[in-house]
Short mmCIF file of C-alpha atoms in Angstrom, two decimals:
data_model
loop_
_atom_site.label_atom_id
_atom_site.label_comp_id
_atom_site.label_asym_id
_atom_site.label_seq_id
_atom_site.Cartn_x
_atom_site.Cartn_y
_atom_site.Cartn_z
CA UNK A 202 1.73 226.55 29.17
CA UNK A 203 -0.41 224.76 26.80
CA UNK A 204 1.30 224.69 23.08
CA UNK A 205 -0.79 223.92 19.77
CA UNK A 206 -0.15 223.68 16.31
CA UNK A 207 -2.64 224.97 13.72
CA UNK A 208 -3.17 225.00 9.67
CA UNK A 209 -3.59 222.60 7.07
CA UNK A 210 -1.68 219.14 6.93
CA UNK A 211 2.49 219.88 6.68
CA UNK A 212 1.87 223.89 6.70
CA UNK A 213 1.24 223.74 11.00
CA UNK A 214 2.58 227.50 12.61
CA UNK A 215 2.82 227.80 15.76
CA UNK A 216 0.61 228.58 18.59
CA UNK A 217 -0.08 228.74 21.89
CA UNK A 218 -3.08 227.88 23.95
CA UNK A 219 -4.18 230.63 27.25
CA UNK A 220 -7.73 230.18 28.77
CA UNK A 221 -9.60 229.07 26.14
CA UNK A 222 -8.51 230.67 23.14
CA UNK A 223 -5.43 229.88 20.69
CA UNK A 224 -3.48 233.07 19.40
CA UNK A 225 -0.61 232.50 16.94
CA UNK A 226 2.86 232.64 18.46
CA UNK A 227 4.58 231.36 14.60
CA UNK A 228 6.37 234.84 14.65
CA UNK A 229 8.13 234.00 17.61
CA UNK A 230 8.85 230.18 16.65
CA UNK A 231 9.33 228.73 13.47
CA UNK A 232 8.00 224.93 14.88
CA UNK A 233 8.15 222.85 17.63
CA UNK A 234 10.39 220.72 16.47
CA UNK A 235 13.83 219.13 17.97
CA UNK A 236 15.99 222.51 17.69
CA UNK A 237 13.41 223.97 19.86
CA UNK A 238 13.22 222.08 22.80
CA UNK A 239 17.12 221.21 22.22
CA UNK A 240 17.63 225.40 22.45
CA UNK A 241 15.69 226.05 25.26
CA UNK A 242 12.80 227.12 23.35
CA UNK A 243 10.15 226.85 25.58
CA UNK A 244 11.13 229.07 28.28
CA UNK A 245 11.88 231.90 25.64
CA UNK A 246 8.29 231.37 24.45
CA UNK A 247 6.72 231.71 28.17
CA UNK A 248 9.23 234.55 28.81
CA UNK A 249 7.63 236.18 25.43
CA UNK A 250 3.96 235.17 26.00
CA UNK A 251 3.88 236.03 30.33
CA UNK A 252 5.17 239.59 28.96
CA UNK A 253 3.38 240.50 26.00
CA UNK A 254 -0.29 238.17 25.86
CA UNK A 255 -2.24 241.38 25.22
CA UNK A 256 -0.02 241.33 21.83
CA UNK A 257 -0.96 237.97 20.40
CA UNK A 258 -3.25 237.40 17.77
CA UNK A 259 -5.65 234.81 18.25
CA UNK A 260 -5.99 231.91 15.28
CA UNK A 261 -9.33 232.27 13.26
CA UNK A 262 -12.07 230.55 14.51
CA UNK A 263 -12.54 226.65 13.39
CA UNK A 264 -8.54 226.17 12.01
CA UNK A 265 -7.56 222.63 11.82
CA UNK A 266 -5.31 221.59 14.66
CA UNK A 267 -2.45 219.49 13.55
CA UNK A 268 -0.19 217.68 16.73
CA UNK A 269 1.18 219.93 19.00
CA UNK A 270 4.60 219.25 17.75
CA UNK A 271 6.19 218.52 15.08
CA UNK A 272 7.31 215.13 13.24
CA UNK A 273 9.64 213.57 15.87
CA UNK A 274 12.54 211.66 15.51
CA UNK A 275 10.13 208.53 16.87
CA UNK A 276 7.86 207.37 18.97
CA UNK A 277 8.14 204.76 21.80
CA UNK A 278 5.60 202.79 23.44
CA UNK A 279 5.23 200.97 26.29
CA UNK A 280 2.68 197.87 25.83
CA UNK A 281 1.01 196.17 28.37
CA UNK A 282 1.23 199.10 31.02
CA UNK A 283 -1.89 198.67 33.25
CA UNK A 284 -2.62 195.07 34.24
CA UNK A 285 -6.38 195.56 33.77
CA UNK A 286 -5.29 195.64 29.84
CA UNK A 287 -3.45 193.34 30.19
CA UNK A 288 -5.82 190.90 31.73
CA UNK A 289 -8.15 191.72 29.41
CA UNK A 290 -6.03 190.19 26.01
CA UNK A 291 -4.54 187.68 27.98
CA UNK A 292 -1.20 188.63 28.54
CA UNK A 293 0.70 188.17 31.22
CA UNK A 294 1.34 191.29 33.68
CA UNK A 295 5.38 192.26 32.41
CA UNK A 296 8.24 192.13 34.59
CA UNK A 297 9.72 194.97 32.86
CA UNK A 298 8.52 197.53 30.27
CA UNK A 299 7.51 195.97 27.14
CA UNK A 300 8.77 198.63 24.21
CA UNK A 301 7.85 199.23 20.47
CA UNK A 302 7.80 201.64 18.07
CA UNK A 303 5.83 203.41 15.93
CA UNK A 304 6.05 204.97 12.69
CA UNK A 305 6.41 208.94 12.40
CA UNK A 306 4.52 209.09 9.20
CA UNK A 307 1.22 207.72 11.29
CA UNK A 308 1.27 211.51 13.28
CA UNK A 309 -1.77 212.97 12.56
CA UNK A 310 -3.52 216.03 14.38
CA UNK A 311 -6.15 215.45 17.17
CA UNK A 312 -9.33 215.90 14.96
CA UNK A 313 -7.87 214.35 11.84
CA UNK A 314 -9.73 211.26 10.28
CA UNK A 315 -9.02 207.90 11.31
CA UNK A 316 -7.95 205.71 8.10
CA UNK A 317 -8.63 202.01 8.02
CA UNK A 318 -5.52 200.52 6.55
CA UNK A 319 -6.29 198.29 3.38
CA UNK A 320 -7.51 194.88 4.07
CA UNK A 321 -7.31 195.69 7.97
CA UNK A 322 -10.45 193.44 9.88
CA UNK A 323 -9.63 194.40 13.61
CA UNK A 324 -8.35 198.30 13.31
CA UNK A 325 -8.57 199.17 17.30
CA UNK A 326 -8.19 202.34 19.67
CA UNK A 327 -6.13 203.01 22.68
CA UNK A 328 -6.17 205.99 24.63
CA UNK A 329 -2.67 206.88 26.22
CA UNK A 330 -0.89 209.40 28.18
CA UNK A 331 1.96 210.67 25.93
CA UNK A 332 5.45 211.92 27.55
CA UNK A 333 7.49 214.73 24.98
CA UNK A 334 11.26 214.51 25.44
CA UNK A 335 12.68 218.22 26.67
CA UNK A 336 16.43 217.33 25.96
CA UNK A 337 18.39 214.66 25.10
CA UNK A 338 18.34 212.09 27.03
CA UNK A 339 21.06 208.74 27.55
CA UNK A 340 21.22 206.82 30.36
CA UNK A 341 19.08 208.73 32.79
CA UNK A 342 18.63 208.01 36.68
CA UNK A 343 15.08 207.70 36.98
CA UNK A 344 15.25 210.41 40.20
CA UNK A 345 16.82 212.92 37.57
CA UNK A 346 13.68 211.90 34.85
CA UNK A 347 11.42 214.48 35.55
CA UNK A 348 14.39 217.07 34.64
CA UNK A 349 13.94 215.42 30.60
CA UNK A 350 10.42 216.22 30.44
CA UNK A 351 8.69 219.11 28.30
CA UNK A 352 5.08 218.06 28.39
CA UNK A 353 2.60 215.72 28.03
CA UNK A 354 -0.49 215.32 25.24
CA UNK A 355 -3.31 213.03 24.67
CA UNK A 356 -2.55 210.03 22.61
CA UNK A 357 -4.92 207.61 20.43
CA UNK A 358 -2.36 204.64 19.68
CA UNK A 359 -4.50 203.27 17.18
CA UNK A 360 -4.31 199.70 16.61
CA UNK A 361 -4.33 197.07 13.66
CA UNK A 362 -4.50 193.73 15.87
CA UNK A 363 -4.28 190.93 13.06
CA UNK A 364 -1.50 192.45 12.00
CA UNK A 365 -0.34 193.59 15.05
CA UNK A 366 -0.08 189.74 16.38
CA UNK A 367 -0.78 187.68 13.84
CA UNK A 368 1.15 188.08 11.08
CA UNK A 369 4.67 187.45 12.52
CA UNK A 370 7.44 189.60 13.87
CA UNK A 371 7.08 192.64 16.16
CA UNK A 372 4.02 194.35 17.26
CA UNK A 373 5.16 197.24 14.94
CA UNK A 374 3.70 196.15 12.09
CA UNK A 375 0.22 196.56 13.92
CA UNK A 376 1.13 200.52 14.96
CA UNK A 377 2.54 202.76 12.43
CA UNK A 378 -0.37 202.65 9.50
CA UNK A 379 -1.08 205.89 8.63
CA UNK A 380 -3.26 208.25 10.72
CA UNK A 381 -2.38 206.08 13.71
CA UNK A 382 -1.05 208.47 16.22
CA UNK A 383 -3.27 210.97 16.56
CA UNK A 384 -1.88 213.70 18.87
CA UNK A 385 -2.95 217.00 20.66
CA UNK A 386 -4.94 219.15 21.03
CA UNK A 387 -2.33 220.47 23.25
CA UNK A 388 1.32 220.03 24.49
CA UNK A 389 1.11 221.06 28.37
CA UNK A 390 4.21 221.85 30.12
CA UNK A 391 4.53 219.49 33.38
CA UNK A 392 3.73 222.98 35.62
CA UNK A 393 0.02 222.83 34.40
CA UNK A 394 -0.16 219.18 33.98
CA UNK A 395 -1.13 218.30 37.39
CA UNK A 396 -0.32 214.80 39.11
CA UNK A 397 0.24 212.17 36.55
CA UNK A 398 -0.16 209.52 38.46
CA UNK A 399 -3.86 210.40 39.06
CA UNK A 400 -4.89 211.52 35.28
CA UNK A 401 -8.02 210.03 34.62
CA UNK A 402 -8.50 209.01 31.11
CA UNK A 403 -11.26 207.70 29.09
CA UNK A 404 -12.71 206.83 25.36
CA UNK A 405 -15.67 206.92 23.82
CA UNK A 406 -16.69 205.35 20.02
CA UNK A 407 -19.98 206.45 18.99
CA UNK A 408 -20.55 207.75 22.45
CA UNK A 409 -20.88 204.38 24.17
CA UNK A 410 -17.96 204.61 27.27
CA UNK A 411 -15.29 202.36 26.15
CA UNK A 412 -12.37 203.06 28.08
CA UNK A 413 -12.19 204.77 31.76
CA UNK A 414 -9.09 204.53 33.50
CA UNK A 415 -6.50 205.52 35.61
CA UNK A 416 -2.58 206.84 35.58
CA UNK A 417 -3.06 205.33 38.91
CA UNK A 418 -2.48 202.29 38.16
CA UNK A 419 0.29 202.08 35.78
CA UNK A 420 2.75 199.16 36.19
CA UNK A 421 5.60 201.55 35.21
CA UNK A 422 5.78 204.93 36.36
CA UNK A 423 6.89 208.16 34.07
CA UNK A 424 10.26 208.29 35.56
CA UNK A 425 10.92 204.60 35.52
CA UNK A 426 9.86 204.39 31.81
CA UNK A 427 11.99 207.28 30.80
CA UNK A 428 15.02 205.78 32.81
CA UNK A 429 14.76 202.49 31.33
CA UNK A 430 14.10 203.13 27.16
CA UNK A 431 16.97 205.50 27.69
CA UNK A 432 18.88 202.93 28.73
CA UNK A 433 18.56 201.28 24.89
CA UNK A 434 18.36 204.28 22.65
CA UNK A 435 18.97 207.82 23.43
CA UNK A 436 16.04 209.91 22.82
CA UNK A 437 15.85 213.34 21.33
CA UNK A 438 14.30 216.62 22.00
CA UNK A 439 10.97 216.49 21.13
CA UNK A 440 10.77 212.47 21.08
CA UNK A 441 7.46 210.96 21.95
CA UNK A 442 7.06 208.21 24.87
CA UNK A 443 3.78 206.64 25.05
CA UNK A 444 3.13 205.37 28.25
CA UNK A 445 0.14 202.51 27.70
CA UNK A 446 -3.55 201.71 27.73
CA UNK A 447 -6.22 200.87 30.10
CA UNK A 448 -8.88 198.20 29.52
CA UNK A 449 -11.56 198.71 27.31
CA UNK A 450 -10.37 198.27 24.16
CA UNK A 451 -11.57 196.29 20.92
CA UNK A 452 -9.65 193.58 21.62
CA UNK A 453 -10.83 193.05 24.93
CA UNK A 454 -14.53 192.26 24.21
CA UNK A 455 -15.74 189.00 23.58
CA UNK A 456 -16.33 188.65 20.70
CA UNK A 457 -13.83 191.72 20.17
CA UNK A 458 -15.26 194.45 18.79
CA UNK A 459 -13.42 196.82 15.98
CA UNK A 460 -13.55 199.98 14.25
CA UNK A 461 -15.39 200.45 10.61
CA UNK A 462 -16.05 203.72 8.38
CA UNK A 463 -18.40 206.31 9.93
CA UNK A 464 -17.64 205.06 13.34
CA UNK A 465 -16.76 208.33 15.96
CA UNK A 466 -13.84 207.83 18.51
CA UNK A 467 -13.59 210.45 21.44
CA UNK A 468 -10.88 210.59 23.68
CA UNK A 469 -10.04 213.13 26.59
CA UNK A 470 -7.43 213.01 29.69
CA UNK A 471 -7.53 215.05 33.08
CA UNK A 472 -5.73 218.80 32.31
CA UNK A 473 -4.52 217.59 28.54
CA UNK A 474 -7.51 217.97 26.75
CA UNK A 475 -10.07 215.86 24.51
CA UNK A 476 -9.81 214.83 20.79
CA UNK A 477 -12.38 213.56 18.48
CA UNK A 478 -11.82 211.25 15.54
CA UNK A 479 -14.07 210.21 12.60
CA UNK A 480 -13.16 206.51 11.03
CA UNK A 481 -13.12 206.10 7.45
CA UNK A 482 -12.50 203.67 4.63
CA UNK A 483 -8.28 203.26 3.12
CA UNK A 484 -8.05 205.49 0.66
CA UNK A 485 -5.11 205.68 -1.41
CA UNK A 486 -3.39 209.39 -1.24
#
């Protein structure tokens, strides 16, 4: 099942996604939020859609996709996942998952604009396979993981890098600007998701190939991640888990290379869709 959100900015319904077409399903959920997942939500919604698709209305044409869930209680990230990113900044390769967080408020949907923070130089992209949280989850076995899992979507962890490791402190600092975390189009349940550990994923900015990579070759694994952040924070229904970047990004390039206003990022992964991003100049709300 392939779950969507749709409507303007903080008024998203409900919706689900079947072969090419969105229909609204807001009259059987209110959101996708924590008390969803936490009641079981998503098998009453397949239940509901497997028995009565010929009754759902599908979404009018061209309506703004917002993330395919709603704000979560956070969202971890694993840095320094693939070692051909890390390579390429000159990190070393991490003997165990590197985490940080970032902010809620930089959720955005997966067509939304891309805001250059205020005095940012070196705003970056990253294109990431994104894990949603199912249930809650403490102290999980990594062979029981899989069980916590409610779907996966396409991720742009969008990137300040001076202030991300320059200016002191965590890498956080560097993550959670607004519009940061774009998300979507789609939440897909792990049934339609396919294998990932062989998701291809790729980016594009301005249509020059950027990024094109492999869940192949992640350091840490799905299951291992989710086993080990929950072994410092329990995680909540509907909690986002990032999972890392392949090479290619900004940073990487000699000289590095960053985004500026009227620049186009595009972004897809194997079975979870594509998003597309324009960049523009801070603009205060």
């Amino acid at each position: 099942m392939k779950l969507i959100r749709f409507g303007n900015a903080g008024e998203e319904k409900a919706g689900v996604h079947i072969d090419g077409v969105n229909y609204d399903a807001s009259f059987l959920q209110s959101d996708y939020d924590e008390q969803f997942f936490a009641r079981g939500g998503l098998a009453e919604l397949e239940a509901y859609v497997k028995a009565h698709q010929s009754e759902l209305t599908p979404i009018p044409e061209g309506s703004r996709l917002g993330s395919p869930i709603a704000r979560p209680s956070k969202i971890v990230c694993i840095g320094l996942n693939y070692a051909d990113h890390a390579k390429e900044t000159n990190a070393a390769t991490p003997s165990e998952p590197i985490i940080f967080m970032k902010s809620t408020t930089s959720l955005v949907g997966p067509n939304d604009d891309i805001m250059i923070p205020k005095n940012s130089v070196k705003t970056d992209w990253e294109v990431e396979l994104a894990v949603v949280i199912g249930k809650k989850a403490s102290y999980v076995d990594e062979a029981e993981a899989a069980d916590y899992i409610a779907g996966y979507v396409l991720h742009n962890d969008v990137s300040e890098r001076e202030f991300q490791l320059e200016r002191n402190g965590t890498w956080d600092k560097g993550k959670g600007c607004d519009t940061f975390a774009p998300m979507g189009p789609y939440l897909v349940t792990p049934d339609e998701a396919g294998d990932v550990d062989a998701m291809r994923l790729w980016l594009t900015v301005n249509g020059t190939k950027m990024q094109d990579g492999n869940t192949s070759n992640f350091i840490f694994k799905v299951p291992f991640v989710i086993s080990y952040i929950s072994q410092f924070m329990t995680l909540l229904p509907g909690d986002v888990i990032s999972t890392g970047t392949p090479a290619g990004v900004g940073l990487g390039f000699k000289p590095p290379v960053y985004l500026k206003p009227g620049d186009v990022v595009e972004l897809g992964i194997d079975g979870l869709g594509t998003s597309r991003q324009e960049v523009v100049a801070y603009s205060k709300a």
